[in-house]
mmCIF file of C-alpha atoms and ligand atoms in Angstrom:
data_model
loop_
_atom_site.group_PDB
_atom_site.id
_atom_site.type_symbol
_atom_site.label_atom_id
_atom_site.label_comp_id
_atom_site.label_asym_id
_atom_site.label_seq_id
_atom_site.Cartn_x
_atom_site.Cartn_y
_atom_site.Cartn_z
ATOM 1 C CA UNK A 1 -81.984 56.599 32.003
ATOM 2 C CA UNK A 2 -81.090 53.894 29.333
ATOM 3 C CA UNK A 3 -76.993 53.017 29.366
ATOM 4 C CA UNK A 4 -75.232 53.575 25.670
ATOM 5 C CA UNK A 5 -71.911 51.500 25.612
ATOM 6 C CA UNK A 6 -69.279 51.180 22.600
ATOM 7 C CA UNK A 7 -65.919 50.489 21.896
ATOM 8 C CA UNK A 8 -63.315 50.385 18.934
ATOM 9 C CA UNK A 9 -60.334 47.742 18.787
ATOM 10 C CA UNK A 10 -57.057 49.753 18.841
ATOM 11 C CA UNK A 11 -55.610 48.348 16.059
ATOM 12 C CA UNK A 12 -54.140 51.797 14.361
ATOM 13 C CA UNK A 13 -55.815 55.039 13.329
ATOM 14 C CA UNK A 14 -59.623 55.413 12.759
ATOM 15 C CA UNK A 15 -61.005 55.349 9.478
ATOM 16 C CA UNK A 16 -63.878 56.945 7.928
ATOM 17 C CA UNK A 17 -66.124 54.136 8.631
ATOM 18 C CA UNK A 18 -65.741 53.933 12.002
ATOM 19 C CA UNK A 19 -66.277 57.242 11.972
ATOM 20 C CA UNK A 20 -69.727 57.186 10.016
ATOM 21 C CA UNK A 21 -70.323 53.636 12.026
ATOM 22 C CA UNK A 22 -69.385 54.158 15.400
ATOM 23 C CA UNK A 23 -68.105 57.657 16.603
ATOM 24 C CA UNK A 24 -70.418 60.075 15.203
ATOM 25 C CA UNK A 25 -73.048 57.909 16.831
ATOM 26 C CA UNK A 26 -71.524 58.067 19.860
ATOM 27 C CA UNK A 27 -71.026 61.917 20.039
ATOM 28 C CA UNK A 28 -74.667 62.682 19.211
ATOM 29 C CA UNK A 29 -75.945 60.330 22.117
ATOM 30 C CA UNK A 30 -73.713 61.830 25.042
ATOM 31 C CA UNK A 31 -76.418 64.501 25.537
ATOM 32 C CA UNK A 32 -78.687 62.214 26.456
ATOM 33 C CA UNK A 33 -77.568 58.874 28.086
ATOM 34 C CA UNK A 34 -75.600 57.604 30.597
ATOM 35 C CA UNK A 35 -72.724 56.781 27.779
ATOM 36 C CA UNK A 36 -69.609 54.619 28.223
ATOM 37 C CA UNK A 37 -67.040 54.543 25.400
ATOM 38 C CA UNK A 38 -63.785 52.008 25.385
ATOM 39 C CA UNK A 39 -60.657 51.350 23.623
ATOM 40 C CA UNK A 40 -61.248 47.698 23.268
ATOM 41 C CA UNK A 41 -57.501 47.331 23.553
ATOM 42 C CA UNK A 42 -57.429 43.525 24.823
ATOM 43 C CA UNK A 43 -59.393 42.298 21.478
ATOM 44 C CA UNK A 44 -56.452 44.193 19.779
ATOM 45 C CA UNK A 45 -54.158 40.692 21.508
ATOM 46 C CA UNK A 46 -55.808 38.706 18.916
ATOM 47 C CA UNK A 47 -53.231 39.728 16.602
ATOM 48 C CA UNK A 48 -49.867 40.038 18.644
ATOM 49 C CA UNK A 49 -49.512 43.630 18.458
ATOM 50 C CA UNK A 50 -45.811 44.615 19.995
ATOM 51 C CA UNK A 51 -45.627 46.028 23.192
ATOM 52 C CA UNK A 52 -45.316 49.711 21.909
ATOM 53 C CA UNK A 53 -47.429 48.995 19.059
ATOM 54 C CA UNK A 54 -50.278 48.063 21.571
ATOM 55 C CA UNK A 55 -49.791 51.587 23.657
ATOM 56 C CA UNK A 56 -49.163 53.752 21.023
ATOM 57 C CA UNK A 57 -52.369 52.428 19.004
ATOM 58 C CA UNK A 58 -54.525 53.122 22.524
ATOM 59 C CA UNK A 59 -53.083 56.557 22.209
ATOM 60 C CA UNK A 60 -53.908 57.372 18.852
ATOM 61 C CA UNK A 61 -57.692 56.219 19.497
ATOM 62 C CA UNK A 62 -58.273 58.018 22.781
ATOM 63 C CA UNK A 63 -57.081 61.223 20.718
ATOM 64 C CA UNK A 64 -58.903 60.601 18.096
ATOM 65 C CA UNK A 65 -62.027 60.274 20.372
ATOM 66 C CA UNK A 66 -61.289 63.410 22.039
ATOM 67 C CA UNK A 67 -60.891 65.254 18.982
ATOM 68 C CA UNK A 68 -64.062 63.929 17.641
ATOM 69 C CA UNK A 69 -66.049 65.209 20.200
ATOM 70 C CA UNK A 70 -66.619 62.987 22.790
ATOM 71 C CA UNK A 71 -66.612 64.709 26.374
ATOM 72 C CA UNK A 72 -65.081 63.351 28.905
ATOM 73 C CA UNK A 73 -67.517 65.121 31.611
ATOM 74 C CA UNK A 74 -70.942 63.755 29.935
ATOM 75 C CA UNK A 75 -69.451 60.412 29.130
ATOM 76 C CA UNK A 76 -67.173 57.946 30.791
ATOM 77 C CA UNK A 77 -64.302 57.740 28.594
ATOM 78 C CA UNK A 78 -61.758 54.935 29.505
ATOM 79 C CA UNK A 79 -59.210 51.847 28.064
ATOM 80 C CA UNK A 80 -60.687 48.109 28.683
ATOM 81 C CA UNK A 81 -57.521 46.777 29.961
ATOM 82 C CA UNK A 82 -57.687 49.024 32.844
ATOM 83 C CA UNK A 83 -60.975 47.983 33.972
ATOM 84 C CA UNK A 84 -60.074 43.837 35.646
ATOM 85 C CA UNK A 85 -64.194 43.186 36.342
ATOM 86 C CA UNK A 86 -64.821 42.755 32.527
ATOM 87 C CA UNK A 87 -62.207 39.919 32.734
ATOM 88 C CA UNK A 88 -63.675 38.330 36.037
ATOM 89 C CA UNK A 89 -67.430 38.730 33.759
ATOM 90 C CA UNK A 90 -65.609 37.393 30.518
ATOM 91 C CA UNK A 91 -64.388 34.311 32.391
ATOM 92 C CA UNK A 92 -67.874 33.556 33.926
ATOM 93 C CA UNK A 93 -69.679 33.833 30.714
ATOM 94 C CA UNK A 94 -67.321 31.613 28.965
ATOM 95 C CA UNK A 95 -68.521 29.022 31.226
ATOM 96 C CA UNK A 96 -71.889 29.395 29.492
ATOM 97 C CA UNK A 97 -70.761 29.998 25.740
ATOM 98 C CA UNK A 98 -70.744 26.869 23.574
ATOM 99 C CA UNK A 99 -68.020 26.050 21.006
ATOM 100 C CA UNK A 100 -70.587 25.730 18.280
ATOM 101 C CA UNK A 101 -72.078 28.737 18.769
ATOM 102 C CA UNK A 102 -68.956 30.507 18.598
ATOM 103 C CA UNK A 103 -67.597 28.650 15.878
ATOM 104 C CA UNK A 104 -70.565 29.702 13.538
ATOM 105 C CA UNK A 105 -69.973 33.776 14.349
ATOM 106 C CA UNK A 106 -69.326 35.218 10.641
ATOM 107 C CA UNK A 107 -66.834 37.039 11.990
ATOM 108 C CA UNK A 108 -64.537 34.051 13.035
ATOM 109 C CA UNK A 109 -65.300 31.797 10.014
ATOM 110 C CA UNK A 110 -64.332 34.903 8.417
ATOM 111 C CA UNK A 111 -60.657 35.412 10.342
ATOM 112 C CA UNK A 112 -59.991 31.535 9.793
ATOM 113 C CA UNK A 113 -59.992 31.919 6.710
ATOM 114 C CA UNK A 114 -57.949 34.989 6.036
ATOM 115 C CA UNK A 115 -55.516 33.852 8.882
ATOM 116 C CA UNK A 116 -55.319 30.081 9.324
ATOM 117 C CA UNK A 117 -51.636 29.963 10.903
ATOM 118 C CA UNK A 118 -53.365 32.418 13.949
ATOM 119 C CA UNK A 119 -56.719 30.576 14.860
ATOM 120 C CA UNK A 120 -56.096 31.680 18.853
ATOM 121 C CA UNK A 121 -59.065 30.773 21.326
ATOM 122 C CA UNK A 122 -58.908 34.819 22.160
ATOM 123 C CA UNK A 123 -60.518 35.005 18.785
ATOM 124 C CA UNK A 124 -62.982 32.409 19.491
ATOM 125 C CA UNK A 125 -63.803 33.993 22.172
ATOM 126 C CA UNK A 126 -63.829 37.811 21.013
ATOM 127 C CA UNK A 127 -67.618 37.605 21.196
ATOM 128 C CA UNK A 128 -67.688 36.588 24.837
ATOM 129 C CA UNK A 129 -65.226 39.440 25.541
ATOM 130 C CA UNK A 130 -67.201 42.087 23.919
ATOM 131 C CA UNK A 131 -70.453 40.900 25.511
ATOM 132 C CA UNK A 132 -68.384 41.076 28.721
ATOM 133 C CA UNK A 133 -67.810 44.686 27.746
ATOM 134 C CA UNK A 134 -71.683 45.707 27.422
ATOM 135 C CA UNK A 135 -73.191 43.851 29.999
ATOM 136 C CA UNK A 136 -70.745 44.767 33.076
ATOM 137 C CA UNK A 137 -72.751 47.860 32.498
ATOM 138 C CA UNK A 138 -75.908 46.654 31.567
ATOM 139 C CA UNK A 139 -76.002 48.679 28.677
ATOM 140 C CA UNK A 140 -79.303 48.744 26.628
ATOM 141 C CA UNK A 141 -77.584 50.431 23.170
ATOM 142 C CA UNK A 142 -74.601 49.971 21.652
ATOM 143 C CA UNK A 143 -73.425 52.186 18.232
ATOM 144 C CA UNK A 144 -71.501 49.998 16.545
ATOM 145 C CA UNK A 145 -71.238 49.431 12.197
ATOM 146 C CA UNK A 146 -73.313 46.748 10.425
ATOM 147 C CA UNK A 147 -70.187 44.221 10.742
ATOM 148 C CA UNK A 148 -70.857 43.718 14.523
ATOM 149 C CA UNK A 149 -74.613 43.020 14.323
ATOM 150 C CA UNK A 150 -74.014 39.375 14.710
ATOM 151 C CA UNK A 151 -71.886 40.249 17.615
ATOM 152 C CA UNK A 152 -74.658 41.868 19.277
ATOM 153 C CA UNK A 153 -76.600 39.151 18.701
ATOM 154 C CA UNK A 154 -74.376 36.738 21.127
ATOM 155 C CA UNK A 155 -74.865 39.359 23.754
ATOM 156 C CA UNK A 156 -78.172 39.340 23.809
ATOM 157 C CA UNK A 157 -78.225 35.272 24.202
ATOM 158 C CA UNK A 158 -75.552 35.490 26.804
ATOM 159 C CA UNK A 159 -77.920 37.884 28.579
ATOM 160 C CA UNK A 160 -80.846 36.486 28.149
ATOM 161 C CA UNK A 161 -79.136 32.869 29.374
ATOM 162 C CA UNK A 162 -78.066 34.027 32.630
ATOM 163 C CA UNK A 163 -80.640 35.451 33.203
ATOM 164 C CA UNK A 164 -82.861 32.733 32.826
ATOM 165 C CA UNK A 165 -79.899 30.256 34.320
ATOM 166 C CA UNK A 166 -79.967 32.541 37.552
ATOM 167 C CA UNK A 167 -83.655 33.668 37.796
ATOM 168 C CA UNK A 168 -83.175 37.609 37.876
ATOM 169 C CA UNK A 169 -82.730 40.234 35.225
ATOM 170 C CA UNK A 170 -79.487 41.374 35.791
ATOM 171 C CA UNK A 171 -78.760 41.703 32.891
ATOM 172 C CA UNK A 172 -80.966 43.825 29.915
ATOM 173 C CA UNK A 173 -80.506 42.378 26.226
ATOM 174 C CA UNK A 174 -78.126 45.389 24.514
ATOM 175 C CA UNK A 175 -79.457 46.176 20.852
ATOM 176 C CA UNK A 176 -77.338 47.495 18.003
ATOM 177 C CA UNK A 177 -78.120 51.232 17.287
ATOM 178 C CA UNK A 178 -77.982 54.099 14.455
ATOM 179 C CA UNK A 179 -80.970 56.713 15.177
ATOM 180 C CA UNK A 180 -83.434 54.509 13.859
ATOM 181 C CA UNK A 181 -82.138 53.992 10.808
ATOM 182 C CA UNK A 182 -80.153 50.663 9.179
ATOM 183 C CA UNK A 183 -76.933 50.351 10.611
ATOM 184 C CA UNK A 184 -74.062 51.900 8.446
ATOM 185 C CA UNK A 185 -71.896 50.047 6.173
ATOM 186 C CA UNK A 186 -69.063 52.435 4.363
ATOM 187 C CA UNK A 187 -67.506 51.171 1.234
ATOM 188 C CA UNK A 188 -64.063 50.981 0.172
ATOM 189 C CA UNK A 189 -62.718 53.185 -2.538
ATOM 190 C CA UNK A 190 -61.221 49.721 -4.122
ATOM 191 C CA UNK A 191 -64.519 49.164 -6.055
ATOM 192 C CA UNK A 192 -65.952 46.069 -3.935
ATOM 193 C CA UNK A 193 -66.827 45.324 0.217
ATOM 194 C CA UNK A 194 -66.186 47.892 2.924
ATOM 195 C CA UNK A 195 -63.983 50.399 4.005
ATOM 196 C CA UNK A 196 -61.386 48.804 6.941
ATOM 197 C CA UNK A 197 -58.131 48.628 8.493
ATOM 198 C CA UNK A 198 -57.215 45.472 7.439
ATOM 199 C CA UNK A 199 -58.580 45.717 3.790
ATOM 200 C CA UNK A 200 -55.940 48.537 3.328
ATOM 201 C CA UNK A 201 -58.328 50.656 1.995
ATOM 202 C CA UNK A 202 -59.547 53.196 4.560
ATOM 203 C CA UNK A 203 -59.520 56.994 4.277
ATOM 204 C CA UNK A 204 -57.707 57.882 8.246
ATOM 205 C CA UNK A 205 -59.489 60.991 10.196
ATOM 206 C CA UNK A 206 -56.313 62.580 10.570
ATOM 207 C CA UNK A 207 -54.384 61.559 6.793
ATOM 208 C CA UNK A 208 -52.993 64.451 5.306
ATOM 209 C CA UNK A 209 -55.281 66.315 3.031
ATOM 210 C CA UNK A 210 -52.755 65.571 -0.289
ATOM 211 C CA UNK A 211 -52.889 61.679 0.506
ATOM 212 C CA UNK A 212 -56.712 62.051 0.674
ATOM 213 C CA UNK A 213 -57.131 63.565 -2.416
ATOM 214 C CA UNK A 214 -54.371 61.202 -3.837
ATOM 215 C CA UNK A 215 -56.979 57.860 -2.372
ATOM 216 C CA UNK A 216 -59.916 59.506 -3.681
ATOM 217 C CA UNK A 217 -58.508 60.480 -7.235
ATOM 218 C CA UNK A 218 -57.455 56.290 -7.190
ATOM 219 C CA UNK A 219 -60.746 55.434 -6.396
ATOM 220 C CA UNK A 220 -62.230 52.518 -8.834
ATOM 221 C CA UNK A 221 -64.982 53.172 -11.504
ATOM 222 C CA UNK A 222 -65.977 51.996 -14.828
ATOM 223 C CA UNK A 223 -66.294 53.031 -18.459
ATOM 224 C CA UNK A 224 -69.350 55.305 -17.598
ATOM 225 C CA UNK A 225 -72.986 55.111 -18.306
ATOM 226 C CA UNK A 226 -74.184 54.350 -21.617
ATOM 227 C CA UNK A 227 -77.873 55.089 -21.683
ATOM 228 C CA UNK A 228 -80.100 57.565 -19.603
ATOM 229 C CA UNK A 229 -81.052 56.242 -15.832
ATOM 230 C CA UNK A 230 -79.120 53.355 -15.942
ATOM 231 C CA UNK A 231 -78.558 51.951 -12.584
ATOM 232 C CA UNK A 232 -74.469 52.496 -11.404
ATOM 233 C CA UNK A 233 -72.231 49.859 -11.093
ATOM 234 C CA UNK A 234 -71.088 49.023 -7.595
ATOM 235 C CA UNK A 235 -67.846 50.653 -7.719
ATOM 236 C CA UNK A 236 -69.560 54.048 -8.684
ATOM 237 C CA UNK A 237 -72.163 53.292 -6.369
ATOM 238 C CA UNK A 238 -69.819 53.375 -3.514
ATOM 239 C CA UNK A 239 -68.367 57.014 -4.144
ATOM 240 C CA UNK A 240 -72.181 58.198 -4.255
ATOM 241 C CA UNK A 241 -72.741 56.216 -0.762
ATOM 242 C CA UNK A 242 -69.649 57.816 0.493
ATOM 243 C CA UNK A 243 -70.676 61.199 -0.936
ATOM 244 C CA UNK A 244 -74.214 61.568 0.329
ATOM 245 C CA UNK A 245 -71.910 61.125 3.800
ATOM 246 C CA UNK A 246 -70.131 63.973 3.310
ATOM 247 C CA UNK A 247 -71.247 66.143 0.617
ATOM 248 C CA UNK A 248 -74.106 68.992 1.259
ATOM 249 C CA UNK A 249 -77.428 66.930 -0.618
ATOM 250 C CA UNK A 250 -77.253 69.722 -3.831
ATOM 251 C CA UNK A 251 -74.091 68.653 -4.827
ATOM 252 C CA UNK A 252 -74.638 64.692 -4.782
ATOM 253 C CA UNK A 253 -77.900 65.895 -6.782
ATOM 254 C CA UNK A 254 -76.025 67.621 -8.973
ATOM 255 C CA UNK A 255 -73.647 64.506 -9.645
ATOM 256 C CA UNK A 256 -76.657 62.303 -9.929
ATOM 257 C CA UNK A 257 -78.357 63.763 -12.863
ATOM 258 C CA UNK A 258 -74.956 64.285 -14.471
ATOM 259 C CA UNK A 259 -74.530 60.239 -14.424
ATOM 260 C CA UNK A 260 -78.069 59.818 -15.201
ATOM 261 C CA UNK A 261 -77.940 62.184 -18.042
ATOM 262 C CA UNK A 262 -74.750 60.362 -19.067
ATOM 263 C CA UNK A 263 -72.877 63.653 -19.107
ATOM 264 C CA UNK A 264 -70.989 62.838 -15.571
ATOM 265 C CA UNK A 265 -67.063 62.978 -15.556
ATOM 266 C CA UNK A 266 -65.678 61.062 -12.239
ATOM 267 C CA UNK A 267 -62.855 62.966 -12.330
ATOM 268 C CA UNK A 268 -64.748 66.108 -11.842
ATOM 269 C CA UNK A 269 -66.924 63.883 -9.608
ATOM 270 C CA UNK A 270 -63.519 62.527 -7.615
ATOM 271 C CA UNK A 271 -62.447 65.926 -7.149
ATOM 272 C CA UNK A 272 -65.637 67.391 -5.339
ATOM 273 C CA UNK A 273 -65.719 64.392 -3.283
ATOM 274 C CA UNK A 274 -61.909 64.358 -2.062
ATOM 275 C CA UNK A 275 -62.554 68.293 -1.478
ATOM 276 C CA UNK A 276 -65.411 67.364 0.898
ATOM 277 C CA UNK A 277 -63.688 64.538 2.746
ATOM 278 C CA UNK A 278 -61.318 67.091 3.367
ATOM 279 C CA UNK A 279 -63.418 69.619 4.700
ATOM 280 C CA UNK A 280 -65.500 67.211 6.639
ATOM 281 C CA UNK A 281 -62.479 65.544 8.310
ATOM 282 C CA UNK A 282 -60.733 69.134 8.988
ATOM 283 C CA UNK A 283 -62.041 69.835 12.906
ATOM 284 C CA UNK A 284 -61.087 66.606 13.804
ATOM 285 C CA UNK A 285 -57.630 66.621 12.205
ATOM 286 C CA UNK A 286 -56.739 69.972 13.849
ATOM 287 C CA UNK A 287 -57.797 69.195 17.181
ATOM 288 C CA UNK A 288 -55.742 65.704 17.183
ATOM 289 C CA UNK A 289 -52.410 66.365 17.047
ATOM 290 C CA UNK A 290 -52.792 68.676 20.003
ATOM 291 C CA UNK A 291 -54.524 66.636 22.165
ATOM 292 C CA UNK A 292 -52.214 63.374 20.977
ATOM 293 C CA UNK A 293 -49.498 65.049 22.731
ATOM 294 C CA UNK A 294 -50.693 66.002 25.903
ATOM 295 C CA UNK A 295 -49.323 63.420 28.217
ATOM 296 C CA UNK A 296 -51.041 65.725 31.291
ATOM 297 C CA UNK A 297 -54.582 65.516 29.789
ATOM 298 C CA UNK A 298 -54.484 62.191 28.365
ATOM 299 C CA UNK A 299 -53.531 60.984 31.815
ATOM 300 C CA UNK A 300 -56.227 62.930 33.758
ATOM 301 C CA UNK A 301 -58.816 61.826 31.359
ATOM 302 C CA UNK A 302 -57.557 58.224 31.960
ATOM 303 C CA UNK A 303 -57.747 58.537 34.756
ATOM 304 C CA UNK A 304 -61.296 59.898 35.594
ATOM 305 C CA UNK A 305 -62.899 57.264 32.987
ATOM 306 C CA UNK A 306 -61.074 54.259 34.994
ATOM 307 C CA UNK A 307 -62.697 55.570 38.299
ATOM 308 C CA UNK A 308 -65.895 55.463 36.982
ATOM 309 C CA UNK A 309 -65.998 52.639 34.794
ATOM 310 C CA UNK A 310 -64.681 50.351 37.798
ATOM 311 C CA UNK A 311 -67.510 51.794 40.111
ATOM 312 C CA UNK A 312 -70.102 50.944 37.424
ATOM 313 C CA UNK A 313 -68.751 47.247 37.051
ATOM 314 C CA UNK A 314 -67.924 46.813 40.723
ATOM 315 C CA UNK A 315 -71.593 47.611 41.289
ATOM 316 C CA UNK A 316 -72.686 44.245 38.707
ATOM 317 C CA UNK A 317 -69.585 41.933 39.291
ATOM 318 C CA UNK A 318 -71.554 42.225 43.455
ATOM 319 C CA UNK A 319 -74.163 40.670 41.987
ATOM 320 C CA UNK A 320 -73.441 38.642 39.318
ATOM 321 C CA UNK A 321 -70.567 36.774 42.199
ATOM 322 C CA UNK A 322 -73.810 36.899 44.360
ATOM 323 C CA UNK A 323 -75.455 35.089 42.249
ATOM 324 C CA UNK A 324 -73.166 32.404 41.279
ATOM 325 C CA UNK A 325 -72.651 31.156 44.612
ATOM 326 C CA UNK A 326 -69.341 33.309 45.473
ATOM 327 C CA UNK A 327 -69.265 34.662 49.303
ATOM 328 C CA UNK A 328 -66.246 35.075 51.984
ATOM 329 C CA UNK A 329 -66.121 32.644 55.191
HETATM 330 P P1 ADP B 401 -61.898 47.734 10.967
HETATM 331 O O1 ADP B 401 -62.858 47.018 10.074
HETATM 332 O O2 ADP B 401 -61.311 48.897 10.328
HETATM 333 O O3 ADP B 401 -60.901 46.823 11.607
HETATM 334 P P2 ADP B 401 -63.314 47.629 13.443
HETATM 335 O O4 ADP B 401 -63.735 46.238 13.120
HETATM 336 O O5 ADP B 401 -62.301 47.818 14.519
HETATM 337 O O6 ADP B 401 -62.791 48.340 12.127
HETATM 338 O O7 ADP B 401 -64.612 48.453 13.756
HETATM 339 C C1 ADP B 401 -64.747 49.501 14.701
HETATM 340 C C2 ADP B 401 -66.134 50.091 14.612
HETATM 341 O O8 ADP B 401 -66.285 50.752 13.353
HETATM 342 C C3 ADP B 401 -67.259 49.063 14.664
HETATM 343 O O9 ADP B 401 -68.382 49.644 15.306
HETATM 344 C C4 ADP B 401 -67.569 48.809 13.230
HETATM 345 O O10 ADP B 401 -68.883 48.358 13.026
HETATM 346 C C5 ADP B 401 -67.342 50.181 12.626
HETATM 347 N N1 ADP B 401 -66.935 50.076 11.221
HETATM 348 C C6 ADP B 401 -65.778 49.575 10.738
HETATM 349 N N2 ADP B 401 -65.730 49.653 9.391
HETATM 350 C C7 ADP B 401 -66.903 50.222 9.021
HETATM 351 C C8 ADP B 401 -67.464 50.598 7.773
HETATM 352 N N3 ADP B 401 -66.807 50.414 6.647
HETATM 353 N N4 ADP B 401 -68.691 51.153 7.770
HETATM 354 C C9 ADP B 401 -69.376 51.365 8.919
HETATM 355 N N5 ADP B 401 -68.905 51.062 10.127
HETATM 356 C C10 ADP B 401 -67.687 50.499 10.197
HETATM 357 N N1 LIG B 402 -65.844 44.284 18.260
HETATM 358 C C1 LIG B 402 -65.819 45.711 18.113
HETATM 359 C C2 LIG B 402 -65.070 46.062 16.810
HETATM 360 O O1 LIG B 402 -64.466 45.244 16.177
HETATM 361 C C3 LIG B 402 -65.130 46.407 19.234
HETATM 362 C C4 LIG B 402 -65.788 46.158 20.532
HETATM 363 C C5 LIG B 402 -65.271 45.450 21.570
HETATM 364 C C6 LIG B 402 -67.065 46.617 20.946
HETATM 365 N N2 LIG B 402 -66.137 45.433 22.605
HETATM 366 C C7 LIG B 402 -67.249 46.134 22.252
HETATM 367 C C8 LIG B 402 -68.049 47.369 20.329
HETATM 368 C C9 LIG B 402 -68.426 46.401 22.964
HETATM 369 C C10 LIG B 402 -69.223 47.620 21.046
HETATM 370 C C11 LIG B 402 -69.401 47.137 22.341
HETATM 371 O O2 LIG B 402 -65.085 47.181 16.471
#
């Protein structure tokens, strides 16, 4: 049975788009696969979280998991930090990652720029880490957004090197996934680029319903169309992306030929779509709060994932030590 494998930096609440990205993805394939789902809480370091900061943001994602829908008894459910032999694996396969390689990631070039008092080798490295995180289960798919496709991309070519290096598959080359379709990419509500934590512009799983319709009502559009079929502009675009997410396919229709017909108001528009967000987001939003303070549950559930998780690395840190040489006296 093919491994599925995914994890989410704990940097604060989840948004819609790792929702759309990442966690409904990983609740549809738990049926089916051997699954393993993370907080990624050590790439969370990259940006000095404070100690309770760091705990409390683990917390929030493992309940927001939970309330999502993933199962702890189909799927190994556990927090990064607590699993050492993704560490041991990171530090080997830093040996074979090469500056430039990790220098050109997207992703880095990316955080330079935005950040260049806080260029930290952890960051440099992020890509070795989260390859360490797939391959210490030799996972085949990973659910992850359209952001981390380059990301994938290293794992595969740290895979495929040691493999080659040390003459055995160990290791099989983990592909980006989102039932067969293009990878998902959910826009802001600010008009341009994607919906994310740091672009302070992300509609949370569990915000309130009234600040949801207050973010959608403040969402960015333009003058209107002017002539029949026109083609929208980006920043209406993005609340018909976002709506054929949430909204049942007659009602985006019916939005559709109002633009095209040049009789559409957003606010009308902005109101249906906030009302839907709501709705869709509801199950998860009632289930969180409850399962955010169970210390008993959270614990157990901790628990359980670490067991398993370590077993299932244990098992490839054997070999991969074999491998490199490593044995007692
Ligand atoms: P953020 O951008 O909010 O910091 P992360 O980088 O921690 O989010 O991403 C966590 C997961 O959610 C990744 O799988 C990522 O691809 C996915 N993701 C994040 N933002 C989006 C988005 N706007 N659309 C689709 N997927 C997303
Ligand atoms: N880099 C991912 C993000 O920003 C989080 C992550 C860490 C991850 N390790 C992973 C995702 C392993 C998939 C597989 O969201």
């Amino acid at each position: 049975m093919e491994t599925v494998l995914s994890g989410i930096r704990s940097t604060g609440n989840l948004h819609l788009g790792n929702y759309m990205g990442a966690v409904r993805n990983f609740v549809r394939l738990q049926d089916d696969y051997r699954c393993f789902f993370f907080i990624a809480d050590y790439h969370s370091l990259t940006t000095h979280p404070t100690p309770e900061d760091l705990h409390g943001n683990v917390r929030k994602v493992l309940a927001e998991y939970l309330a999502s829908g993933i199962d702890p008894e189909k799927s190994v459910l556990y927090v990064q930090s607590e699993v050492p032999e993704v560490i041991e694996l990171y530090l080997l396969l830093n040996m074979n990652a090469y500056l430039g390689e990790l220098e050109r990631t997207v992703t880095f070039k990316e955080k330079v720029r935005k950040n260049p008092n806080n260029v930290n080798a952890g960051l440099l490295t992020y890509p070795v880490l989260m390859a360490a995180d797939i391959l210490v289960h030799r996972a085949n798919k990973v659910p992850v957004g359209k952001d981390q496709e380059q990301h994938l991309e290293l794992a595969r070519i740290f895979a495929r090197r040691f493999n080659h290096m040390y003459g055995e598959k160990v290791f099989p080359e983990p592909e980006a996934f989102n039932f067969g379709r293009e990878l998902v990419k959910v826009p802001g509500l600010d008009g341009t680029g994607k919906m994310g934590k740091s672009e302070g512009n992300g509609l949370f799983l569990v915000d309130d319903p009234k600040v949801i319709r207050k973010k959608v009502m403040s969402a960015v559009t333009d003058a209107g169309p002017t002539e029949p079929n026109q083609t929208p502009s980006e920043p209406v675009q993005n609340l018909f992306t976002i709506m054929d997410l949430v909204s049942d396919p007659g009602t985006v229709q019916f939005f559709r030929d109002q633009y095209s017909t040049c009789s559409i108001r957003y606010g009308d528009m902005k109101k249906q779509l906030a009302e839907d967000i709501v709705q869709f987001l509801a199950p998860i939003r009632e289930r969180y709060d409850e399962i955010y303070n169970d210390d008993a549950y959270l614990h157990r559930v901790t628990k359980e994932g670490r067991e398993k998780a370590r077993e299932s690395a244990a098992a490839t840190m054997r070999e991969v030590r074999r491998l490199f040489g490593f044995k007692p006296f």
